[in-house]
Amino acid sequence: MGSGQWLMEKRSSFRSDSFSKEYENVPETGCLSIIVLGASGDLAKKKTFPALFNLYRQGFLQSNEVHIFGYARTKISDDELGNRVRGYLGKDASPGHSEDVSKFLQLIKYVSGSYDTEEGFKLLDKEISEHELAKNSAEGSSRRLFYFALPPSVYPIVCKMIKKCCMNKSDFGGWTRIVVEKPFGKDLESSEQLSAQIGELFEEPQIYRIDHYLGKELVQNMLVLRFANRFFLPLWNRDNIDNVQIVFREDFGTEGRGGYFDEYGIIRDIIQNHLLQVLCLVAMEKPISLKPEHIRDEKVKVLQSVLPIKDEEVVLGQYEGYRDDPTVPDHSNTPTFATVVLRIHNERWEGVPFILKAGKALNSRKAEIRVQFKDVPGDIFKCKKQGRNEFVIRLQPSEAIYMKLTVKQPGLEMSTAQSELDLSYRQRYQGVTIPEAYERLILDTIRGDQQHFVRRDELKAAWEIFTPLLHRIDNGEMKPIPYEPGSRGPAEADQLLEKAGYVQTHGYIWIPPTL
């Protein structure tokens, strides 16, 4: 067996079946250049490079066709960048891991340059072209993927530089695509301005607005659960569902990111993008196919059906000690916690509150979707006080899907108790590695699948929902309520949940099963 064939078989052994089948038909054209802009920054070393390494190790990025370029202002060598990245590529005891790390780092070429002058980008283009020439790619057949691990303030000028200096020279099956990270602006006006500036230079099929929540395994499972299971179809509506909660909780504060976070706050950072995207998948109608545009069309319809947010259906909080961070202004009005009730004005969801809740420095860390059903009419077992049926999708940690229901308590007495039907991934799918969100989304950009990325009209509709509220907060018209770190957040948030119709279950706690 030749060394090349051995390497291919070794790589393929790392693939999980479901992940490899989904992507085995990725079209082959010319060589692939992945350019990480902002390569010396935190996002690149903690998320982007580890995702690329995992794709390489599983055989999705082949060393004979791909090269990775890092670009940033910092003046460092290829080896220095490699040393910065190495520690984030995992400490795996499996055979060949350290060898794979070394081979992966050899694929990375670093180019130093400014973001606002042509000189650096011309040098970058020269390096990319030399790689393409070395791989014998026909002109116009090569693929160039630019990943923006950068602050949005430099997106427009970087897009101009790429358009002027680094595009694929002609179109013979190749392409140039850009991946941009959130935040996409701070409100509707700034978002539209940013979209217009980028849209002048790139077509919508070339632009991938990444929201890593759309790459999470259980978020991607949402459409399958809803539309591939018969028993959900008649239940998933206002006749049976009382309320829906989409929750994000962190048990730590801003952890040195206070200055950055204070510019945006919890609504811009989490709710307007991550949680709203999840809401779309929970609430959308069945698309006519799984084509990206058909799915995104239905998501836009949901967003356009959301009614204006009422002030009395919002609770803001700020944890005590937040302003002690020297990078945070002494009189900051920025919320670190928010509960917002959204109402969808359509036939399926009229009257059902969608409660989006996110906060930092709380008593637990989790992200979940909680669908609570209405009370059983004619409660002959007198078990109403024990709690309602709930369908829960736990996104992180301990990924699980479980249904909370009432059952007979084992024994001679006819008494009832709350229990669950539980699909815990760690127990059910032992030995299967769940891909990181960034791995899946980067692979989607390579294959040209925009299903899990945010379209421009979708982004606009999302900002239209939240901009009026954000402006009232920015203007000081709405104040966050102080709450103690390590608590559930402001007590007023629980009162709002109760007012919206959520019934808390007392005496029942879901415990992830052990292996």
Coordinates of C-alpha atoms in Angstrom, one line a residue, residues 185-390:
G185 CA -24.4 45.8 13.0
K186 CA -25.8 47.1 16.3
D187 CA -29.3 48.0 15.0
L188 CA -31.4 48.0 11.8
E189 CA -29.7 51.0 10.3
S190 CA -26.1 49.9 10.9
S191 CA -26.9 46.4 9.8
E192 CA -28.5 47.6 6.6
Q193 CA -25.5 49.9 6.0
L194 CA -23.1 47.0 6.5
S195 CA -25.2 44.7 4.2
A196 CA -25.2 47.4 1.5
Q197 CA -21.4 47.9 1.7
I198 CA -20.7 44.2 1.4
G199 CA -23.6 43.6 -1.1
E200 CA -22.0 46.2 -3.5
L201 CA -18.9 43.9 -3.7
F202 CA -20.2 40.4 -3.4
E203 CA -23.3 38.6 -4.6
E204 CA -25.6 37.0 -1.9
P205 CA -24.5 33.4 -2.9
Q206 CA -20.9 34.4 -2.1
I207 CA -21.8 35.7 1.4
Y208 CA -22.0 33.3 4.4
R209 CA -23.2 35.1 7.6
I210 CA -22.3 32.6 10.2
D211 CA -24.4 32.0 13.4
H212 CA -22.7 29.0 15.1
Y213 CA -26.0 28.1 16.8
L214 CA -27.3 26.9 13.5
G215 CA -24.4 24.4 13.4
K216 CA -25.3 22.8 16.7
E217 CA -26.3 19.1 16.4
L218 CA -29.7 19.5 18.2
V219 CA -30.6 22.7 16.5
Q220 CA -30.0 20.9 13.2
N221 CA -32.2 18.1 14.5
M222 CA -35.2 20.5 14.9
L223 CA -36.6 20.2 11.4
V224 CA -36.2 16.4 11.4
L225 CA -38.1 16.1 14.7
R226 CA -40.9 18.4 13.6
F227 CA -41.4 17.2 10.0
A228 CA -40.3 13.5 10.0
N229 CA -42.4 12.4 13.0
R230 CA -46.1 12.0 12.6
F231 CA -47.2 12.5 16.2
F232 CA -45.8 16.0 16.4
L233 CA -47.7 17.2 13.3
P234 CA -51.1 17.6 14.9
L235 CA -49.7 18.8 18.3
W236 CA -47.5 21.6 17.1
N237 CA -49.9 24.5 17.2
R238 CA -51.8 26.9 19.4
D239 CA -54.5 24.3 20.2
N240 CA -52.0 22.1 22.2
I241 CA -49.0 24.3 23.1
D242 CA -49.3 26.8 25.9
N243 CA -45.9 28.5 25.7
V244 CA -42.4 28.0 24.3
Q245 CA -39.2 29.0 26.1
I246 CA -35.8 29.3 24.4
V247 CA -33.2 29.7 27.1
F248 CA -29.5 30.5 27.3
R249 CA -27.8 30.6 30.7
E250 CA -24.1 31.0 31.7
D251 CA -22.8 30.6 35.2
F252 CA -19.9 33.1 34.6
G253 CA -19.7 36.8 33.9
T254 CA -18.0 38.7 31.2
E255 CA -14.6 37.3 32.2
G256 CA -12.4 40.1 30.9
R257 CA -14.6 40.8 27.9
G258 CA -16.5 43.6 29.8
G259 CA -15.5 46.4 27.4
Y260 CA -16.6 44.5 24.3
F261 CA -19.7 43.1 25.9
D262 CA -20.8 46.6 27.2
E263 CA -21.0 47.8 23.6
Y264 CA -23.6 45.2 22.8
G265 CA -25.3 43.7 25.8
I266 CA -27.1 40.4 26.2
I267 CA -29.9 41.1 23.6
R268 CA -27.5 41.9 20.8
D269 CA -25.0 39.2 21.8
I270 CA -27.4 36.3 22.2
I271 CA -31.1 36.9 21.8
Q272 CA -31.4 38.9 18.6
N273 CA -29.3 36.2 16.7
H274 CA -28.8 32.8 18.4
L275 CA -32.2 32.5 20.2
L276 CA -34.2 34.2 17.4
Q277 CA -32.7 31.7 14.9
V278 CA -33.8 28.8 17.1
L279 CA -37.3 30.4 17.3
C280 CA -37.5 30.4 13.5
L281 CA -36.9 26.6 13.4
V282 CA -39.4 25.9 16.2
A283 CA -42.1 28.1 14.6
M284 CA -41.7 27.9 10.8
E285 CA -44.0 26.1 8.5
K286 CA -42.8 23.0 6.6
P287 CA -40.7 24.1 3.6
I288 CA -41.5 22.6 0.2
S289 CA -38.1 21.0 0.1
L290 CA -34.8 21.0 2.0
K291 CA -33.2 23.5 -0.5
P292 CA -31.6 26.3 1.4
E293 CA -33.8 29.0 -0.1
H294 CA -37.0 27.2 0.7
I295 CA -36.0 26.8 4.3
R296 CA -34.8 30.4 4.6
D297 CA -38.1 31.7 3.0
E298 CA -40.1 30.1 5.8
K299 CA -37.8 31.5 8.5
V300 CA -38.3 35.0 7.0
K301 CA -42.1 34.5 7.1
V302 CA -42.0 33.8 10.8
L303 CA -39.9 36.8 11.6
Q304 CA -42.2 39.1 9.6
S305 CA -45.1 37.8 11.6
V306 CA -43.7 38.8 15.0
L307 CA -45.6 41.6 16.7
P308 CA -43.8 44.7 18.2
I309 CA -42.4 43.9 21.6
K310 CA -44.3 45.4 24.5
D311 CA -42.2 47.0 27.3
E312 CA -44.3 45.2 30.0
E313 CA -43.2 41.9 28.4
V314 CA -39.5 42.6 28.9
V315 CA -37.4 42.2 32.1
L316 CA -33.8 43.4 32.0
G317 CA -31.1 42.6 34.6
Q318 CA -27.5 43.4 35.4
Y319 CA -25.5 41.3 37.8
E320 CA -24.0 43.0 40.8
G321 CA -20.3 43.5 40.3
Y322 CA -20.5 43.9 36.5
R323 CA -19.4 47.5 36.7
D324 CA -16.4 46.6 38.8
D325 CA -14.7 45.6 35.6
P326 CA -12.3 48.5 34.8
T327 CA -13.3 48.3 31.1
V328 CA -17.0 48.9 31.9
P329 CA -18.3 52.5 32.4
D330 CA -19.4 53.2 36.0
H331 CA -23.0 54.1 35.0
S332 CA -23.4 51.4 32.4
N333 CA -27.0 50.6 31.5
T334 CA -26.1 47.5 29.6
P335 CA -28.2 44.4 30.5
T336 CA -26.4 41.1 31.3
F337 CA -29.8 39.4 31.6
A338 CA -33.0 39.7 29.6
T339 CA -36.3 37.9 29.3
V340 CA -38.4 39.0 26.3
V341 CA -41.8 37.7 25.2
L342 CA -42.4 37.5 21.5
R343 CA -45.8 36.9 19.9
I344 CA -46.3 35.5 16.4
H345 CA -49.3 36.8 14.6
N346 CA -50.3 33.9 12.4
E347 CA -52.8 31.0 12.3
R348 CA -50.5 28.4 14.0
W349 CA -49.2 30.5 16.9
E350 CA -51.7 33.2 17.7
G351 CA -51.8 33.6 21.5
V352 CA -48.7 31.4 22.2
P353 CA -46.0 33.4 24.0
F354 CA -42.4 32.6 22.8
I355 CA -40.2 33.5 25.8
L356 CA -36.5 34.2 25.0
K357 CA -34.3 34.3 28.0
A358 CA -30.6 34.8 28.3
G359 CA -28.2 35.8 31.1
K360 CA -24.7 35.8 32.5
A361 CA -23.5 35.0 36.0
L362 CA -26.5 32.8 36.7
N363 CA -26.8 29.6 38.8
S364 CA -26.3 27.1 36.0
R365 CA -25.0 26.8 32.4
K366 CA -27.4 25.5 29.8
A367 CA -29.1 26.2 26.5
E368 CA -32.5 24.6 25.8
I369 CA -35.8 24.7 24.0
R370 CA -38.8 24.0 26.3
V371 CA -42.2 23.5 24.7
Q372 CA -44.9 23.4 27.4
F373 CA -48.3 21.9 26.5
K374 CA -51.7 22.9 27.8
D375 CA -53.4 21.3 30.8
V376 CA -55.3 18.0 30.3
P377 CA -59.0 18.8 30.3
G378 CA -61.0 16.8 32.8
D379 CA -58.2 16.0 35.2
I380 CA -59.5 12.7 36.7
F381 CA -56.2 11.9 38.4
K382 CA -56.0 15.3 40.2
C383 CA -52.4 15.5 39.0
K384 CA -52.5 19.0 37.6
K385 CA -50.3 20.4 40.4
Q386 CA -47.5 18.0 39.5
G387 CA -46.8 19.9 36.2
R388 CA -47.6 19.9 32.5
N389 CA -46.3 17.8 29.7
E390 CA -43.1 19.4 28.2

